[in-house]
Amino acid sequence: MKIAVFCGSSAGNEPQFLAATQALGQYFVQHGIDVVYGGGHVGLMGAIADSVLQAGGRVYGVMPKHLVDREIAHQGLTELTVVADMHERKAKMAAMADAFVALPGGAGTLEEIFEVWTWAQLGHHQKPCAFYNVDGFYDPLFAMIEKMTATGFLKAPYAEMLIRTADPKALVQAFAGYQPPQNKWG
Ligand code: AMP
């Protein structure tokens, strides 16, 4: 299984974000899971790649050429694919991965997980999407998602399809047992 990890190009300013990222990377390797990610060497992006590689796992990076210097392309990856732009990066990551998870991050991280979530909603793929909710980081976003459902802007099955956990084992089990929503109208 290949899991696409979306996460911050920063590490945040509290140590639990880094620690949880490293623990997740180690868990992936112990369970034979490969990682697809943005290819950078900085922040939590660098941390997930380093933790998987150091534990002997495989990491596939996909980076637009204009970001190779800014996000400092990771030199030790199993494979680094340099693409033309952000759109190609996201399309390639989505095609390569069997499942998607957002770790804590900023606007870029949200953009990436929201795109694959909305693609699921439109029926473009049947792959699971997850939020790795370290220390309740995503609780305010979950409140927003509940608000969207309560006010009739989001169908309940598309709120419910999101896997929400901070436990590596629960995350991988939820991916393995995932059943996509039956139809886009819920
Ligand atoms: P951030 O969460 O803002 O630190 O960004 C994490 C990752 O998302 C980085 O690899 C960014 O290059 C990427 N990113 C930022 N903006 C976008 C965007 N509009 N579309 C896709 N990826 C983005």
Short mmCIF file of C-alpha atoms and ligand atoms in Angstrom, two decimals:
data_model
loop_
_atom_site.label_atom_id
_atom_site.label_comp_id
_atom_site.label_asym_id
_atom_site.label_seq_id
_atom_site.Cartn_x
_atom_site.Cartn_y
_atom_site.Cartn_z
CA MET A 1 0.00 0.00 0.00
CA LYS A 2 1.14 3.53 -0.83
CA ILE A 3 -0.15 6.37 1.33
CA ALA A 4 0.05 10.00 0.23
CA VAL A 5 0.99 12.20 3.16
CA PHE A 6 0.14 15.90 3.03
CA CYS A 7 1.77 17.93 5.80
CA GLY A 8 3.39 21.19 6.72
CA SER A 9 6.49 22.54 5.07
CA SER A 10 7.03 23.85 8.62
CA ALA A 11 7.26 21.68 11.73
CA GLY A 12 5.02 23.88 13.90
CA ASN A 13 6.16 25.37 17.17
CA GLU A 14 5.26 22.52 19.53
CA PRO A 15 7.25 19.27 19.71
CA GLN A 16 4.33 16.85 19.52
CA PHE A 17 3.80 17.52 15.82
CA LEU A 18 7.28 16.36 14.92
CA ALA A 19 7.18 13.42 17.31
CA ALA A 20 3.82 12.20 15.99
CA THR A 21 5.04 12.50 12.40
CA GLN A 22 8.14 10.44 13.12
CA ALA A 23 6.12 7.80 14.96
CA LEU A 24 3.71 7.52 12.04
CA GLY A 25 6.57 7.10 9.57
CA GLN A 26 8.04 4.30 11.67
CA TYR A 27 4.65 2.60 11.93
CA PHE A 28 4.23 2.72 8.17
CA VAL A 29 7.55 0.96 7.63
CA GLN A 30 6.72 -1.71 10.21
CA HIS A 31 3.54 -2.45 8.25
CA GLY A 32 5.06 -2.44 4.77
CA ILE A 33 3.49 0.88 3.73
CA ASP A 34 5.24 3.18 1.25
CA VAL A 35 4.89 6.95 1.40
CA VAL A 36 4.15 9.39 -1.41
CA TYR A 37 4.66 13.03 -0.50
CA GLY A 38 5.68 16.42 -1.86
CA GLY A 39 9.40 15.68 -1.99
CA GLY A 40 10.65 18.40 0.35
CA HIS A 41 13.34 18.28 2.99
CA VAL A 42 11.79 20.89 5.29
CA GLY A 43 9.29 20.84 8.15
CA LEU A 44 7.02 17.85 8.72
CA MET A 45 7.51 16.94 5.05
CA GLY A 46 11.17 16.29 5.70
CA ALA A 47 10.37 14.54 8.98
CA ILE A 48 8.00 11.99 7.44
CA ALA A 49 10.48 11.21 4.68
CA ASP A 50 13.44 10.91 7.07
CA SER A 51 11.58 8.71 9.53
CA VAL A 52 10.49 6.27 6.80
CA LEU A 53 13.89 6.16 5.13
CA GLN A 54 15.76 5.72 8.41
CA ALA A 55 13.52 2.79 9.28
CA GLY A 56 14.30 1.19 5.90
CA GLY A 57 11.09 2.11 4.04
CA ARG A 58 10.34 3.56 0.61
CA VAL A 59 9.46 7.21 -0.06
CA TYR A 60 8.33 8.66 -3.39
CA GLY A 61 8.55 12.44 -3.74
CA VAL A 62 6.78 14.57 -6.35
CA MET A 63 7.88 18.18 -6.64
CA PRO A 64 7.28 20.99 -9.14
CA LYS A 65 10.56 22.32 -10.50
CA HIS A 66 10.00 25.84 -9.16
CA LEU A 67 9.87 24.44 -5.61
CA VAL A 68 12.98 22.27 -5.82
CA ASP A 69 15.10 25.04 -4.30
CA ARG A 70 12.50 26.63 -2.01
CA GLU A 71 11.35 23.45 -0.30
CA ILE A 72 14.80 21.91 -0.71
CA ALA A 73 14.27 18.67 -2.59
CA HIS A 74 15.13 15.67 -0.44
CA GLN A 75 18.22 14.00 -1.87
CA GLY A 76 17.84 10.59 -0.26
CA LEU A 77 14.45 9.51 -1.58
CA THR A 78 13.65 6.17 -3.18
CA GLU A 79 12.45 8.23 -6.14
CA LEU A 80 12.03 11.97 -6.74
CA THR A 81 9.83 13.00 -9.66
CA VAL A 82 10.19 16.62 -10.75
CA VAL A 83 7.04 17.86 -12.49
CA ALA A 84 6.09 21.05 -14.31
CA ASP A 85 3.68 22.58 -11.82
CA MET A 86 1.45 22.17 -8.76
CA HIS A 87 -1.41 20.65 -10.76
CA GLU A 88 0.80 17.93 -12.15
CA ARG A 89 2.21 17.27 -8.68
CA LYS A 90 -1.23 16.74 -7.15
CA ALA A 91 -2.47 14.63 -10.05
CA LYS A 92 0.59 12.39 -9.89
CA MET A 93 0.45 12.01 -6.12
CA ALA A 94 -3.24 11.16 -6.31
CA ALA A 95 -2.65 8.57 -9.03
CA MET A 96 0.24 6.93 -7.18
CA ALA A 97 -1.43 6.67 -3.78
CA ASP A 98 -4.03 4.22 -2.46
CA ALA A 99 -5.07 6.53 0.39
CA PHE A 100 -4.52 10.10 1.60
CA VAL A 101 -3.75 11.54 5.00
CA ALA A 102 -3.25 15.12 6.15
CA LEU A 103 -0.92 15.65 9.09
CA PRO A 104 -0.80 19.06 10.74
CA GLY A 105 0.12 21.78 8.29
CA GLY A 106 -0.83 25.11 6.80
CA ALA A 107 -2.81 26.36 3.83
CA GLY A 108 -0.98 24.11 1.36
CA THR A 109 -1.78 21.01 3.39
CA LEU A 110 -5.46 21.91 3.59
CA GLU A 111 -5.59 22.64 -0.11
CA GLU A 112 -4.15 19.24 -0.95
CA ILE A 113 -6.41 17.14 1.31
CA PHE A 114 -9.48 19.16 0.37
CA GLU A 115 -8.80 18.60 -3.29
CA VAL A 116 -8.65 14.80 -2.96
CA TRP A 117 -11.68 14.84 -0.65
CA THR A 118 -13.68 16.83 -3.20
CA TRP A 119 -12.51 14.46 -5.94
CA ALA A 120 -13.95 11.60 -3.86
CA GLN A 121 -17.19 13.55 -3.57
CA LEU A 122 -17.34 13.94 -7.34
CA GLY A 123 -16.69 10.24 -7.84
CA HIS A 124 -13.26 10.71 -9.47
CA HIS A 125 -11.74 8.14 -7.14
CA GLN A 126 -12.79 5.74 -4.39
CA LYS A 127 -9.78 6.17 -2.11
CA PRO A 128 -9.97 7.01 1.60
CA CYS A 129 -9.07 10.44 3.01
CA ALA A 130 -7.92 10.98 6.58
CA PHE A 131 -6.96 13.68 9.03
CA TYR A 132 -4.21 12.68 11.45
CA ASN A 133 -5.50 14.71 14.34
CA VAL A 134 -2.39 15.19 16.48
CA ASP A 135 -3.28 16.85 19.77
CA GLY A 136 -6.69 17.91 18.43
CA PHE A 137 -5.06 20.03 15.72
CA TYR A 138 -7.96 19.50 13.33
CA ASP A 139 -10.81 19.82 15.85
CA PRO A 140 -11.72 23.36 14.66
CA LEU A 141 -11.86 22.08 11.09
CA PHE A 142 -14.12 19.20 12.15
CA ALA A 143 -16.42 21.76 13.75
CA MET A 144 -16.54 23.58 10.41
CA ILE A 145 -17.33 20.35 8.61
CA GLU A 146 -20.19 19.66 11.06
CA LYS A 147 -21.44 23.19 10.41
CA MET A 148 -21.41 22.58 6.66
CA THR A 149 -23.43 19.40 7.16
CA ALA A 150 -25.88 20.97 9.61
CA THR A 151 -26.55 23.86 7.26
CA GLY A 152 -27.14 21.64 4.26
CA PHE A 153 -23.99 22.42 2.28
CA LEU A 154 -22.34 19.03 2.73
CA LYS A 155 -23.98 15.61 2.48
CA ALA A 156 -23.50 13.58 5.66
CA PRO A 157 -21.78 10.61 3.94
CA TYR A 158 -18.98 12.94 2.80
CA ALA A 159 -18.43 14.20 6.33
CA GLU A 160 -18.56 10.64 7.62
CA MET A 161 -16.16 9.26 5.02
CA LEU A 162 -13.32 11.27 6.53
CA ILE A 163 -11.13 9.17 8.81
CA ARG A 164 -10.18 11.13 11.91
CA THR A 165 -7.61 9.74 14.31
CA ALA A 166 -4.24 10.37 15.91
CA ASP A 167 -3.43 6.68 16.30
CA PRO A 168 -1.27 5.03 13.61
CA LYS A 169 -2.87 1.61 14.03
CA ALA A 170 -6.40 3.00 13.84
CA LEU A 171 -5.44 4.98 10.75
CA VAL A 172 -4.08 1.97 8.86
CA GLN A 173 -7.01 -0.23 9.93
CA ALA A 174 -9.48 2.42 8.78
CA PHE A 175 -7.74 2.62 5.42
CA ALA A 176 -7.81 -1.16 5.05
CA GLY A 177 -11.52 -1.42 5.90
CA TYR A 178 -12.68 1.66 4.01
CA GLN A 179 -16.00 1.52 2.15
CA PRO A 180 -16.61 4.53 -0.10
CA PRO A 181 -19.96 6.35 0.07
CA GLN A 182 -22.50 4.68 -2.21
CA ASN A 183 -23.34 7.62 -4.43
CA LYS A 184 -22.54 11.28 -4.65
CA TRP A 185 -25.99 12.41 -3.58
CA GLY A 186 -25.71 10.57 -0.25
P1 AMP B 1 1.97 24.16 3.93
O1 AMP B 1 0.95 23.30 4.62
O2 AMP B 1 1.40 25.50 3.53
O3 AMP B 1 3.26 24.26 4.68
O4 AMP B 1 2.31 23.47 2.55
C1 AMP B 1 2.54 22.10 2.50
C2 AMP B 1 2.74 21.66 1.07
O5 AMP B 1 1.65 22.09 0.27
C3 AMP B 1 3.99 22.24 0.42
O6 AMP B 1 4.62 21.18 -0.29
C4 AMP B 1 3.47 23.23 -0.56
O7 AMP B 1 4.26 23.30 -1.72
C5 AMP B 1 2.14 22.66 -0.93
N1 AMP B 1 1.23 23.67 -1.44
C6 AMP B 1 1.13 24.97 -1.11
N2 AMP B 1 0.16 25.59 -1.82
C7 AMP B 1 -0.37 24.65 -2.62
C8 AMP B 1 -1.39 24.64 -3.63
N3 AMP B 1 -2.09 25.73 -3.94
N4 AMP B 1 -1.64 23.48 -4.24
C9 AMP B 1 -0.95 22.38 -3.93
N5 AMP B 1 0.01 22.31 -3.03
C10 AMP B 1 0.31 23.43 -2.37
#
